[in-house]
Structures are given as structure tokens and as C-alpha cells.
mmCIF file of N, CA and C in Angstrom:
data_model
loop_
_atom_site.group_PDB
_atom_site.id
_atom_site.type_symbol
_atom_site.label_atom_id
_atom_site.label_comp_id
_atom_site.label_asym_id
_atom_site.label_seq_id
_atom_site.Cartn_x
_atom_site.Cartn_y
_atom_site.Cartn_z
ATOM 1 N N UNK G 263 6.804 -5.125 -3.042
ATOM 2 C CA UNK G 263 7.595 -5.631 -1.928
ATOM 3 C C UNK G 263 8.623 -4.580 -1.556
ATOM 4 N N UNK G 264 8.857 -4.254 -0.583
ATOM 5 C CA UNK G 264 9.857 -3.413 0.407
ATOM 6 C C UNK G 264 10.161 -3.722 1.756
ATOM 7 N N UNK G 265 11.198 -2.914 1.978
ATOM 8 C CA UNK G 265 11.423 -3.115 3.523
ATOM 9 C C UNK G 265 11.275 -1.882 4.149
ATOM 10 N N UNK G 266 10.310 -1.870 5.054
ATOM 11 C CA UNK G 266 10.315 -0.205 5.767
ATOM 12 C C UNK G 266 10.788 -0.394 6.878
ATOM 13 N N UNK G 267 11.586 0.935 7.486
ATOM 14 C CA UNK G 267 12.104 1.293 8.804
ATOM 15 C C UNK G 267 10.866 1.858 9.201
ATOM 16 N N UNK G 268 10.376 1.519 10.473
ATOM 17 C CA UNK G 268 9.400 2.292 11.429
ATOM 18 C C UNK G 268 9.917 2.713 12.718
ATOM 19 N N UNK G 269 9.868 3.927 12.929
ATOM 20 C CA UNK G 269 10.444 4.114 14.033
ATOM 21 C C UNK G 269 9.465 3.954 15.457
ATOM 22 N N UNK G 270 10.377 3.570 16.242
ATOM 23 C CA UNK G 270 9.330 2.918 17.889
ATOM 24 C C UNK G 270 9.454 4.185 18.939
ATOM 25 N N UNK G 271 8.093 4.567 19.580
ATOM 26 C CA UNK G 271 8.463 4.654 20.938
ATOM 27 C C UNK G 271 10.135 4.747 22.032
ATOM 28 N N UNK G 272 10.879 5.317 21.977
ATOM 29 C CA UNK G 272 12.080 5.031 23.137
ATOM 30 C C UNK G 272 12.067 5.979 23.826
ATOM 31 N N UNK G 273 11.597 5.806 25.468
ATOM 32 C CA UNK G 273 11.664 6.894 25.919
ATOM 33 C C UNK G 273 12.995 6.257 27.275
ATOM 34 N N UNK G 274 14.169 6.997 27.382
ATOM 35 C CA UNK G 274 15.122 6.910 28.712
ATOM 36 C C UNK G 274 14.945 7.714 29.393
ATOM 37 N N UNK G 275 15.318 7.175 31.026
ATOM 38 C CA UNK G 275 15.640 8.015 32.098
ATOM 39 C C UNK G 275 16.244 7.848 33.157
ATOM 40 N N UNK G 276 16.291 7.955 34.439
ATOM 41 C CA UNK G 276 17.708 7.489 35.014
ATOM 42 C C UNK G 276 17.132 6.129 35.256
ATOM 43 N N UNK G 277 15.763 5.578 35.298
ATOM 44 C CA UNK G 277 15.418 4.335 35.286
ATOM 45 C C UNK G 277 15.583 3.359 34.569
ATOM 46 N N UNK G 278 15.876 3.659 33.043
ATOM 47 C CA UNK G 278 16.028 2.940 32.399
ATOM 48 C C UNK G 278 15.538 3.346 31.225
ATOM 49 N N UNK G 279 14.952 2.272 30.214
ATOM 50 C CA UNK G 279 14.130 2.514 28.709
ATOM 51 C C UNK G 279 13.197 1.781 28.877
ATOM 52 N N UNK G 280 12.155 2.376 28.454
ATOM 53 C CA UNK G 280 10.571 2.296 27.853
ATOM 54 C C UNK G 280 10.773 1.993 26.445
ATOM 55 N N UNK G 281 10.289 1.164 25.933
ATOM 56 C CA UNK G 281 9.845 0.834 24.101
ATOM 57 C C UNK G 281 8.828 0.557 23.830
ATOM 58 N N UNK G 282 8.076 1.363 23.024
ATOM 59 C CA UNK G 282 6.808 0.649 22.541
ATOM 60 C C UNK G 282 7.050 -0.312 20.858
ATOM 61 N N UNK G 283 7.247 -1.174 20.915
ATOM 62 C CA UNK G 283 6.914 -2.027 19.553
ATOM 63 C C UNK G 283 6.210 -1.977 19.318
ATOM 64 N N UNK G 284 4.843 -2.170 19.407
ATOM 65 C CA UNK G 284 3.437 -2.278 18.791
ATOM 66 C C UNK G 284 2.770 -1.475 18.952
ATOM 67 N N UNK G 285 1.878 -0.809 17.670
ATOM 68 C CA UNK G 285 0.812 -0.259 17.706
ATOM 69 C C UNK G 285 0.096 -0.322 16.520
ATOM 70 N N UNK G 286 -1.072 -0.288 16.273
ATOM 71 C CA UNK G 286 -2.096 -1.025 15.370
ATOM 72 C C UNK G 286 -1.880 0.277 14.789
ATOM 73 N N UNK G 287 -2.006 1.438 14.949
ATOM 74 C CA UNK G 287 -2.221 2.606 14.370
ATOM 75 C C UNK G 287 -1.453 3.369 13.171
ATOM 76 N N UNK G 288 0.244 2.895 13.800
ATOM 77 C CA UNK G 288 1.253 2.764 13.130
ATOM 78 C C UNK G 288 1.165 1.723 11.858
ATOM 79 N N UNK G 289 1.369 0.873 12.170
ATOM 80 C CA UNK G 289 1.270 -0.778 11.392
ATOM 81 C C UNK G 289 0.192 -0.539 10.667
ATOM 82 N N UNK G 290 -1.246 -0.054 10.855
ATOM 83 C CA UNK G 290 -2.267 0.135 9.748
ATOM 84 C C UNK G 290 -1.919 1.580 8.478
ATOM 85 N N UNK G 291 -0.907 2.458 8.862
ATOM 86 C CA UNK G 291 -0.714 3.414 8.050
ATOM 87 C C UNK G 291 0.488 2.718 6.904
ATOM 88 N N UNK G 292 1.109 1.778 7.423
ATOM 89 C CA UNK G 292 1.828 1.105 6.405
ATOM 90 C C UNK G 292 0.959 0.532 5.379
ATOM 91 N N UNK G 293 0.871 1.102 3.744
ATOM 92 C CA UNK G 293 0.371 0.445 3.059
ATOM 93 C C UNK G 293 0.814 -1.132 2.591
ATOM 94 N N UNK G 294 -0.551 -1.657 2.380
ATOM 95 C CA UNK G 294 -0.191 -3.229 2.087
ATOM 96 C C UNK G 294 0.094 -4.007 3.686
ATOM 97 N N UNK G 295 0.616 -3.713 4.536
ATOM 98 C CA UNK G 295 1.195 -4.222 5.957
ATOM 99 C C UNK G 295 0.732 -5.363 6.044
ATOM 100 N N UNK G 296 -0.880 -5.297 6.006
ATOM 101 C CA UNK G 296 -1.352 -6.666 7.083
ATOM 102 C C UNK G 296 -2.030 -6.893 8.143
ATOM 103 N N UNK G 297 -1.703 -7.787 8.889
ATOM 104 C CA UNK G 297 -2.325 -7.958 10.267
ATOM 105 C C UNK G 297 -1.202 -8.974 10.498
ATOM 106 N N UNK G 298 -0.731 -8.457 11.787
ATOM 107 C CA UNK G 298 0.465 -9.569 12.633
ATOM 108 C C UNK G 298 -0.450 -10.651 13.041
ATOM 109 N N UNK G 299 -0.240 -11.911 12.845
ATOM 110 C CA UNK G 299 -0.656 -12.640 13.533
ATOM 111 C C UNK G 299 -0.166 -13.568 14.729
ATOM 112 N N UNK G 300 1.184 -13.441 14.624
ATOM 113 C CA UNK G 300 2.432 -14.367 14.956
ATOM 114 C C UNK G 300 3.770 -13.522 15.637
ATOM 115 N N UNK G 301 4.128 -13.964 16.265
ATOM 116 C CA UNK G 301 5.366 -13.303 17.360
ATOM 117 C C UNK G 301 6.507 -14.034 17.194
ATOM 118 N N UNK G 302 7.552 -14.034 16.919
ATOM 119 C CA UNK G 302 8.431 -15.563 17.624
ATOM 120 C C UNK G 302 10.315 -14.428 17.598
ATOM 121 N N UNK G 303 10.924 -14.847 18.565
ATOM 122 C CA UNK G 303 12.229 -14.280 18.670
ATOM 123 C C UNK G 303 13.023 -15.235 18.798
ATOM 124 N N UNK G 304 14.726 -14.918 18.020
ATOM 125 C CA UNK G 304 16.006 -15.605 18.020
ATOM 126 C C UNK G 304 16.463 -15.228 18.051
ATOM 127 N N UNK G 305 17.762 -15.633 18.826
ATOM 128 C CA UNK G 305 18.986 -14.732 18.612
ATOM 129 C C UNK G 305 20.007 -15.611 18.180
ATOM 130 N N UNK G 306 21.002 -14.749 17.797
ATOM 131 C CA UNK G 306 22.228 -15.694 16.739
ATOM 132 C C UNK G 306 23.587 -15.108 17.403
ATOM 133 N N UNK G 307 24.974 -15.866 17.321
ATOM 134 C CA UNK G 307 26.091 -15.419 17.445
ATOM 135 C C UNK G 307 26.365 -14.841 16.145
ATOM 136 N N UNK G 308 27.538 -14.077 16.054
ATOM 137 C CA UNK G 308 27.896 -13.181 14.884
ATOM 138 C C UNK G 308 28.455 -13.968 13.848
ATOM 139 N N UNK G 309 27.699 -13.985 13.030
ATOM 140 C CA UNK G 309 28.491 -14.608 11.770
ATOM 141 C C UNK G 309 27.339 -15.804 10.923
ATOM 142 N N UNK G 310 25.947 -15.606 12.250
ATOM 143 C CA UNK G 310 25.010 -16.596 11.681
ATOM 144 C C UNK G 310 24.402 -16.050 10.942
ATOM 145 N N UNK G 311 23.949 -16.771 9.761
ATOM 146 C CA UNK G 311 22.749 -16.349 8.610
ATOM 147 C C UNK G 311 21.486 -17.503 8.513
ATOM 148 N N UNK G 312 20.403 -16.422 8.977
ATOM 149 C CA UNK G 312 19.103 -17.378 9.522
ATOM 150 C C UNK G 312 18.068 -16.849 8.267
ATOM 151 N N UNK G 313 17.258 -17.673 7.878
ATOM 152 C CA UNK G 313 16.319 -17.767 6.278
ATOM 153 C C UNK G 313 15.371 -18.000 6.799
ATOM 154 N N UNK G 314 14.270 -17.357 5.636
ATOM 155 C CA UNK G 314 12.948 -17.856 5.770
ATOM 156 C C UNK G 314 12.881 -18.386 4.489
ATOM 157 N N UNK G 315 11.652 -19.187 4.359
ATOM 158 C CA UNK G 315 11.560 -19.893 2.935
ATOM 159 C C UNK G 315 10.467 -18.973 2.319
ATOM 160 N N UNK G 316 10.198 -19.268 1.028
ATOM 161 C CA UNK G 316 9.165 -18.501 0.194
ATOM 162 C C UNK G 316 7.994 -19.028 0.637
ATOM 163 N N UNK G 317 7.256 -17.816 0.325
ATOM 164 C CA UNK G 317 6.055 -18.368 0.903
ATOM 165 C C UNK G 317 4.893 -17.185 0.259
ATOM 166 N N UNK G 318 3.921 -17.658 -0.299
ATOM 167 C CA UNK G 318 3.104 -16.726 -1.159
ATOM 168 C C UNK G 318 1.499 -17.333 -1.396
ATOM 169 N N UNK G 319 0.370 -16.614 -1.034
ATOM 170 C CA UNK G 319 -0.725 -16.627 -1.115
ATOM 171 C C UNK G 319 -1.210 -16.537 0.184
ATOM 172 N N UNK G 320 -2.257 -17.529 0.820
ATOM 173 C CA UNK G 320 -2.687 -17.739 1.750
ATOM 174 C C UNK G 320 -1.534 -18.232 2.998
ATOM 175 N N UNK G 321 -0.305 -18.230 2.401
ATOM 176 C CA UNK G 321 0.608 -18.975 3.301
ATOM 177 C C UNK G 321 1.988 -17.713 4.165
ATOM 178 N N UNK G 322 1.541 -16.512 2.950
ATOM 179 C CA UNK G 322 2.261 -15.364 2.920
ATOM 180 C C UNK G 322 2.213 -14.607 4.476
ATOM 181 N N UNK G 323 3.097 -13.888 5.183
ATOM 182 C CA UNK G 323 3.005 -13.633 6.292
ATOM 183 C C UNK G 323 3.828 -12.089 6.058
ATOM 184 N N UNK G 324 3.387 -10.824 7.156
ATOM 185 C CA UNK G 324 3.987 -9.867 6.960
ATOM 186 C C UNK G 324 4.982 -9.990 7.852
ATOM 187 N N UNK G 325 6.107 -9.308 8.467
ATOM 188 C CA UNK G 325 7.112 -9.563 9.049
ATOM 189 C C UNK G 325 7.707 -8.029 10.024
ATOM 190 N N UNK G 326 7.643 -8.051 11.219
ATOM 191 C CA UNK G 326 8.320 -7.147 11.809
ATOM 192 C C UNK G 326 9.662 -7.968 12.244
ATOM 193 N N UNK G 327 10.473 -7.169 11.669
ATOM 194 C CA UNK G 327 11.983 -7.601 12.248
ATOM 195 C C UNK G 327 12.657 -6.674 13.481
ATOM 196 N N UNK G 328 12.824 -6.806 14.824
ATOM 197 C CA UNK G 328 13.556 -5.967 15.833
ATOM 198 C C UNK G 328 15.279 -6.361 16.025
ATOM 199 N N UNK G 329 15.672 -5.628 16.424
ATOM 200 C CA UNK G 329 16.955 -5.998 16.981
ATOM 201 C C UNK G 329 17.042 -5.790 18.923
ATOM 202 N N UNK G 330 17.366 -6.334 19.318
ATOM 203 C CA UNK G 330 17.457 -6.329 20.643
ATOM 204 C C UNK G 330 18.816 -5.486 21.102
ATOM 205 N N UNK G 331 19.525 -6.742 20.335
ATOM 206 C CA UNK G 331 20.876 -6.286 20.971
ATOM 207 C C UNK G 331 22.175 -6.780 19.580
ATOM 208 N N UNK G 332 22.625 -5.549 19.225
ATOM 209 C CA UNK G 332 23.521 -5.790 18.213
ATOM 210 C C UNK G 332 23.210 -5.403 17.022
ATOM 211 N N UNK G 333 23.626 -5.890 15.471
ATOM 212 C CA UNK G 333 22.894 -4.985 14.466
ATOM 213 C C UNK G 333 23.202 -6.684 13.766
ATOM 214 N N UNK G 334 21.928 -5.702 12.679
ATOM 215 C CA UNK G 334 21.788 -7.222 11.503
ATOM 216 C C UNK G 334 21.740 -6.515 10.190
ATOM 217 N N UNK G 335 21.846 -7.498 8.865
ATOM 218 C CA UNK G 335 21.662 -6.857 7.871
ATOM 219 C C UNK G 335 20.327 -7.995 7.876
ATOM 220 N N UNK G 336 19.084 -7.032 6.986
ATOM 221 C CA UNK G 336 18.092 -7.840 6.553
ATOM 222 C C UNK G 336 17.663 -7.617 4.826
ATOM 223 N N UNK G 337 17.741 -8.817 4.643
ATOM 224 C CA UNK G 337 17.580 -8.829 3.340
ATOM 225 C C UNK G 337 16.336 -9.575 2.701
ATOM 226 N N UNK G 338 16.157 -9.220 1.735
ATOM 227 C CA UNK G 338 14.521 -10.201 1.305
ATOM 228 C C UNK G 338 14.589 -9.753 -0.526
ATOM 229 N N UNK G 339 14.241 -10.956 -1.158
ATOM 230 C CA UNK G 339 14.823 -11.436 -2.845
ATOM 231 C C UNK G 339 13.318 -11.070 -3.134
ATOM 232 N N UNK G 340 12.936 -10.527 -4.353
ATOM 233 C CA UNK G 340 11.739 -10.508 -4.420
ATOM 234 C C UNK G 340 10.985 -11.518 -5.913
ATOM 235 N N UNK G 341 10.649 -12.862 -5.096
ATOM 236 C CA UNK G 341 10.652 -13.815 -6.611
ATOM 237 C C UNK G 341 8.950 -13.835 -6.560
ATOM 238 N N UNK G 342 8.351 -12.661 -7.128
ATOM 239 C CA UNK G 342 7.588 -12.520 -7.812
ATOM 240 C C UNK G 342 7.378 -12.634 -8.954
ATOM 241 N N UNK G 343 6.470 -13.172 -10.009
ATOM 242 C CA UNK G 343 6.717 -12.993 -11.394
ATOM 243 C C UNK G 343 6.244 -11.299 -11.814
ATOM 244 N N UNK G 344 7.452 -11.004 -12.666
ATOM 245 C CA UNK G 344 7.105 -9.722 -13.153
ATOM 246 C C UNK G 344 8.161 -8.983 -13.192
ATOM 247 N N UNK G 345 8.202 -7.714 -13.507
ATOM 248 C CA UNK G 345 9.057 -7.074 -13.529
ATOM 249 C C UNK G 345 10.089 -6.958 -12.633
ATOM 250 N N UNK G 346 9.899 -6.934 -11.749
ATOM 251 C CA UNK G 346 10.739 -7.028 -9.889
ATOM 252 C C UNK G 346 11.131 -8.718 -9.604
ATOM 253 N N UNK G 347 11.047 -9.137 -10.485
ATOM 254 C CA UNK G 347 11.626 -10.499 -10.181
ATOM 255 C C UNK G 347 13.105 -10.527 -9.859
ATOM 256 N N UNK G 348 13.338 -11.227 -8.809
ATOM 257 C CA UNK G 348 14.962 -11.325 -8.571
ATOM 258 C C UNK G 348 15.814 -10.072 -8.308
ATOM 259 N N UNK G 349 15.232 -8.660 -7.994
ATOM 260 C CA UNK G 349 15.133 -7.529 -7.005
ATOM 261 C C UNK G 349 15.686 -7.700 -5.210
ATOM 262 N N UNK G 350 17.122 -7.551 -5.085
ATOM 263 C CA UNK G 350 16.951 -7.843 -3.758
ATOM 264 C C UNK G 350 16.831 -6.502 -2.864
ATOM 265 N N UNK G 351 16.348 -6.055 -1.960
ATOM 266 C CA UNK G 351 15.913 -5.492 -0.663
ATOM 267 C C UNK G 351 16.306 -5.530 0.508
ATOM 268 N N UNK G 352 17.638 -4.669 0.878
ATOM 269 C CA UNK G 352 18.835 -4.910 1.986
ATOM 270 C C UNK G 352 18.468 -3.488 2.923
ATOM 271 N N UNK G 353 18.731 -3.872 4.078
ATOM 272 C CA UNK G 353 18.584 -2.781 5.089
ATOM 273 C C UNK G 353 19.416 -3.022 6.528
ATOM 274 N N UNK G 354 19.784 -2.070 6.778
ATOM 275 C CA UNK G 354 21.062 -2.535 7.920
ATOM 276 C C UNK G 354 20.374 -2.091 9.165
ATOM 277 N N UNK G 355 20.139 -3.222 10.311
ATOM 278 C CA UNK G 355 19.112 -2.429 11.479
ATOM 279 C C UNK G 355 20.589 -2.522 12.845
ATOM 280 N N UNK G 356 19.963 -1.773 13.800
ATOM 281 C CA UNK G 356 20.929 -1.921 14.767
ATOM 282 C C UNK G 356 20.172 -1.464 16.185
ATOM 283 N N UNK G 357 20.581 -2.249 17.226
ATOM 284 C CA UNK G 357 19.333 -2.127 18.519
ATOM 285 C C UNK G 357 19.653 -0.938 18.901
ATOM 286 N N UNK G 358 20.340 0.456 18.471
ATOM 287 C CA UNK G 358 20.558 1.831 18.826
ATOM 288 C C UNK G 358 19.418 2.316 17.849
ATOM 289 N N UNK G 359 18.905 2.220 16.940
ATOM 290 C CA UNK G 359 18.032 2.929 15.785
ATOM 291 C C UNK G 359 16.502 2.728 16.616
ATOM 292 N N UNK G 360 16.350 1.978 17.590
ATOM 293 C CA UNK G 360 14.630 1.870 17.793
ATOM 294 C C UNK G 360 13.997 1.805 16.701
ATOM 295 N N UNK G 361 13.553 1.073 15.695
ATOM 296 C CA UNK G 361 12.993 0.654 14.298
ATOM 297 C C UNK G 361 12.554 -0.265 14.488
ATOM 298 N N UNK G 362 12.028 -0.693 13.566
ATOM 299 C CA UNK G 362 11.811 -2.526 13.276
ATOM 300 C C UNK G 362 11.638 -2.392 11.457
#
């Protein structure tokens, strides 16, 4: 379990910004990654802390996290049995980094 920074596509100009989020090509060189199956976006005022629940086997899901606008800390506990049990995994994103 980890959290990777991937960097996106940002191209500016006096028009504006271009982003590419997705690409299969990228996302397949991440070992372990996955296959996205699922999309969904929220946004929070400052000071909210939003969870996912555990979730492991057939129920397990990979996760691209973006920032739009503002910065987040993302964190993820790793309650696997084994050595890495209870391992947490913090990363600070911010909608200036183009990542996910």
C-alpha cells in the first residue's frame, strides 16, 4: 500500500488551462494500480475531514484523489495483517501541483 503523486498534463495560455487527468497509459505503469471503475467528486469547506471505510477483497477499489481548488492532506492507515499493519501514509496535495 502507498500513495503515489502522478503528475498530469497542464498546459496554460492566454486562454486559459488544459488538464489531462486520465490516461490508461500512465495509470497502467503504476504497479498494482488497477482499473478505475468509478468517478465521483466533493468538495468540503476548510476544516472538513471526509473518510472512506475499509474495504478489502472483491470490495477493494483503487483511488485517484485530485484537488481542484485548494490543498488537502490525504491520508490512508494501512490495516492489513502483517508487518505494515497500522502504517499510516500522508501526502499533502494542492490544486497548483497538477498531480493526483
Amino acid at each position: 500500500m502507498s500513495l503515489i503523486k502522478v503528475s498530469i498534463l497542464n498546459q496554460a495560455d492566454s486562454r486559459g488551462e488544459f488538464r489531462k487527468y486520465f490516461s490508461e497509459d500512465i495509470l497502467a505503469s503504476i504497479p498494482d494500480f488497477g482499473r478505475p471503475v468509478e468517478m465521483y467528486s466533493s468538495s468540503s469547506h476548510s476544516g472538513v475531514i471526509r473518510g472512506l471505510h475499509f474495504q478489502h477483497g472483491q470490495n477493494k477499489l483503487t483511488r485517484l484523489v485530485w484537488v481542484s481548488s485548494g490543498e488537502i492532506d490525504d491520508v490512508a492507515v494501512d490495516l492489513r495483517k502483517g508487518d505494515s499493519y497500522g502504517q499510516i501514509h500522508r501526502t499533502h496535495l494542492r490544486d497548483s501541483e497538477h498531480v493526483l
